[in-house]
Each structure stands twice: as C-alpha cells, then as structure tokens.
C-alpha cells in the first residue's frame, strides 16, 4: 500500500509545487492590480522555453553541467526583467480602471500574441533538457525510489511560501503592497507610489510563473500549448484557494495536483477535467474559494 | 501656504467643482462647510491629486503641484485624513500611523521620533498601538486617522468631516483635541470640512461655504 501511496504523494506534491509558482503569482497580481491576467500562463511556458534553450546551450557548449541549475533561476529572472516592466507599462496599465470584460479581452489578446511569438522563436517541437534532474539522480529509502529533483521542487515551493509570507509581513515593499491591496486611494494619498507597486507586483508575478516553468523543464520538457494548460490549472488553484490568498494558493495547489495525479492513476479518462470538478465542487460550497472572502482585501 | 485657483472637476461627466478657489495660510484654520453632496470631499481629493481635474492650479509655497502624482504630495508636507477613517484593517494601529513615513522612506530614527510625537499628542493611541486597524471603535479610528495624517503634515493638514458619526461626547473630545492641535502645531495650515458648523466654531478662523461645487462667500468666524 505505502509502496504505491508514497510515490503518488510525492508526484502530487512535486506537481503542486510547480502549479503553486504560477498560481501564487496570478493571485498576487490580481490582489495588487485587480486584474485577472489571462496571459499569465504564457510566462510559465516562456520561462520553460528560455530555461530549456539556455540549458541545451550550456551542455552543447561543453560548459560544466552544474551551471544548468543557476541557469534555471537566471532564465526566469531575465524573462521577468524584460517582460514584466515592458508589458505592465504598456498593454496592462492601459486596462487599469477599465471594465473586467476589457481586461479579459486585452490580456487574452496578449496571450495569443505571446503564444505566436513562442512558436516563432522556439518552434513547434518539444524541447527537453533534463540535465538538472539527471545530475541529482535518485534515492532509495525503505524500498521506495524517489527522484531527488522532485524532492527539491517540493522544498523550493515550501521555501517560496515562507519567503513570500516574510516578504509581505516584514519588508518595506511587502507592507506597501499590502496597503495598496487593502486601499489603493488611501495608499496613494499617504505617499505610496502605487504605479511603482503595480510594476513590482506584476514583475514578481512574471518571475514566479517563469521560474515555475523553468523548474518544470527538467521533468516534463516544454511544448506548444503548455501556457494554456498551465493557465487553466493556475486559475483553478486561485479560485479554489480564494483570489488573493497566498496560503490558500498553496493548499489549493496540493488539492488540484492531488486530483490530477489520482485521476491519472485511477481514472485516466478524467485526468484533464479532475481539477475543474474539484473547483466546481469548492465554488458551489464557498463561492469566494476556501480562504477568500467577498469583503476584506488582503494578501 | 497653499492656494487653489479656479479648480474645475468633473466626475462621470457632471461638473462637481466650479471655479473653486481657496487659500490656506500657515497657522490658520479654515473650515469648509457644505451640505451632503456639495463637493467637500471632492475638493480635498482633487487638491490631493486623487481625481483628475479639468482646469485650475494648486500652488504650495510658490510651487505648482497640480500635475504631480498624488503620492508626491504627502512628501511635500500635506497630511490627509479621509472621510470614514480608512485605516488598513489588518495593519496594527502603530503600523497604520507609521504608513506614510514608511512610504516616504524616512530613516528609522526619524520614523520613531514622529511616532512618539503622535503618541505625545494623542496618548490614548499608545494603548491601542498593537490592535489591528479593523479592531478599534469609530471614535478611536478618527484619532488614529488624525495621528496618521500628522506624521507627514509638516505644512498642511486636511480633515474630511472629522465629526461625522461621532457621539456628542466624543465629538466634543475631538473638538478639544483640535484646539490643542492649534497650540501644539501653531504653524500648520488646517482645512476641515463639515456639514454642521456648530462644533467647529471654537477652532475656526475662517469659514467657507460650498454649494454645488462653488464657494459662496468668505466670512470670518
Ligand atoms: N464616485 C462618484 N460617482 C459619481 N458622482 C460622484 C462620485 N463622488 C461624488 N460624486 C458627486 O459629486 C458631488 C460632490 O460629492 P462630494 O462627495 O464631494 O460631496 P461632500 O460635500 O463631500 O458630501 P458628504 O457630506 O456627503 O460627504 C455629489 O453631487 C456627488 O453625487
Ligand atoms: Mg464628503
């Protein structure tokens, strides 16, 4: 029994870790900017493509293999540093104060543009670069075999959750972001540069999504359509956890990933819909998600 | 100190302020009186830069500030206590008071100094410092909003209907606090809005009437 359950649990948690990176960024951007960015999943696939390409280049150039680890983080940082400010200052900021329908349409247009750009730049082939996973190898504990890279992913996600909480409650920028989430106008009147906060939150969201994608490449590779798949999962997580909820996103990531892994194992035909069945069930009982509320705004 | 000249503001296509001019001087308490919907809040919000204007200028100590982003005004010494307190519910009272100084990146000693000044002037806030902003009464919240505005109000202080919703005893206490404020910060230029002038007779130096977005007459109280 345990021989089956533990690998399943590890698989679910490693999947949850990757979904969490994207979903927590989505929820953060939603809290601060009050925009549901439909293109958010594209940052995941762009991060994945860039990281895989950089990894392939490192190995191809005969550089030391361990460089593929820092390259994952560096790729995400570069994607965020370029796309974050660029998109926020142009398309995204144009939608501020506009109706939700306009925001969805504009960010959907952005999604289509980004998808096409990825096809042009990275082609339509799957890209696979698993040096980091191969390097870490496996461990065998009590007769159960673990992929060390999966354990590392789970550790990263847990560290991110703690780091985000500390950032929000302790750092100056984190406090200012929390104030903007709670009351935008008063924040501005009290001296907070809310425009700058929007840019920071958006860029952080892009970074987290791109990092999720980068960290996913060694296990799953990347191919066209990844952005859309990821977006719907991230949306399900954000809805289940409650939009704007950091810890909620973590727990919801585990729920969604568990639903997906269980479905793959026990009812493969339900694999794609399992996360949404869970989402539907949660929203029927709690319309604002497990941890969300209709009134107070906080992160 | 602060001069507003021919300010015109529209909200959703309707003119809400018409050629509104007023002038605030250091050490002078100006009261802006008007009925519900007359445009008091809009006056303060547009001077703060929180709503776009059609035309008009706002001059602080010789410098035109009407085109600066709203967040720059706090750094120029304008404190603002909005209608309905607007504390951050999950920040502690102390953090609420310190928020403007955090936004302005003041050094840690300076921030502590300003917090202590607020506690000196409003000692009742000291006991509440650890409570969440969402966990104080309406009257206490008004004091917190006043303290928060004072941390950056080096030159000008705006109070939007500070007496609204206060029980008579609390309103009296708040009025006394304002009288003390005049002595404690004698150089401050004060602008207080109110729909019922009675409570402000004690502190007002100048009274302005606003009706449908227009200043009617200037009377000295
Ligand atoms: N968000 C808004 N949308 C539409 N109209 C508005 C809005 N805010 C204010 N107004 C209009 O602008 C006018 C002035 O409003 P304002 O809030 O400045 O009045 P006030 O004097 O502060 O009133 P009160 O005593 O009720 O606070 C009113 O006629 C109001 O209907
Ligand atoms: Mg008002």
Short mmCIF file of C-alpha atoms and ligand atoms in Angstrom, two decimals, chain B residues 11-12 16 34-43 45 83 160-161 164 195, ligand 1:
data_model
loop_
_atom_site.label_atom_id
_atom_site.label_comp_id
_atom_site.label_asym_id
_atom_site.label_seq_id
_atom_site.Cartn_x
_atom_site.Cartn_y
_atom_site.Cartn_z
CA UNK B 11 -16.97 63.15 -12.11
CA UNK B 12 -18.52 60.89 -14.72
CA UNK B 16 -18.69 68.73 -9.42
CA UNK B 34 -21.47 72.43 2.88
CA UNK B 35 -24.40 70.07 2.68
CA UNK B 36 -24.16 66.44 1.65
CA UNK B 37 -23.05 66.28 -1.93
CA UNK B 38 -21.89 69.91 -2.03
CA UNK B 39 -18.38 68.90 -3.06
CA UNK B 40 -16.33 68.97 0.16
CA UNK B 41 -14.73 65.56 -0.27
CA UNK B 42 -14.17 66.23 -3.96
CA UNK B 43 -12.37 69.46 -3.08
CA UNK B 45 -9.48 64.69 -3.14
CA UNK B 83 -13.79 60.64 5.35
CA UNK B 160 -12.63 65.43 5.91
CA UNK B 161 -15.73 65.57 8.13
CA UNK B 164 -19.25 62.60 11.19
CA UNK B 195 -21.74 69.77 7.23
N1 LIG C 1 -17.83 58.36 -7.39
C1 LIG C 1 -18.79 59.24 -7.77
N2 LIG C 1 -19.56 59.00 -8.83
C2 LIG C 1 -20.50 59.88 -9.22
N3 LIG C 1 -20.73 61.04 -8.60
C3 LIG C 1 -20.00 61.34 -7.54
C4 LIG C 1 -18.97 60.46 -7.06
N4 LIG C 1 -18.40 61.03 -5.98
C5 LIG C 1 -19.03 62.19 -5.81
N5 LIG C 1 -19.99 62.40 -6.73
C6 LIG C 1 -20.87 63.58 -6.81
O1 LIG C 1 -20.10 64.72 -6.62
C7 LIG C 1 -20.79 65.64 -5.81
C8 LIG C 1 -19.90 66.07 -4.65
O2 LIG C 1 -19.64 64.96 -3.84
P1 LIG C 1 -18.74 65.04 -2.55
O3 LIG C 1 -18.50 63.65 -2.09
O4 LIG C 1 -17.56 65.88 -2.84
O5 LIG C 1 -19.69 65.79 -1.55
P2 LIG C 1 -19.49 66.08 0.00
O6 LIG C 1 -19.71 67.53 0.18
O7 LIG C 1 -18.23 65.52 0.49
O8 LIG C 1 -20.72 65.31 0.64
P3 LIG C 1 -20.88 64.49 2.00
O9 LIG C 1 -21.24 65.48 3.05
O10 LIG C 1 -21.99 63.55 1.72
O11 LIG C 1 -19.59 63.79 2.26
C9 LIG C 1 -22.08 64.97 -5.38
O12 LIG C 1 -23.12 65.53 -6.13
C10 LIG C 1 -21.88 63.53 -5.72
O13 LIG C 1 -23.09 62.97 -6.14
#
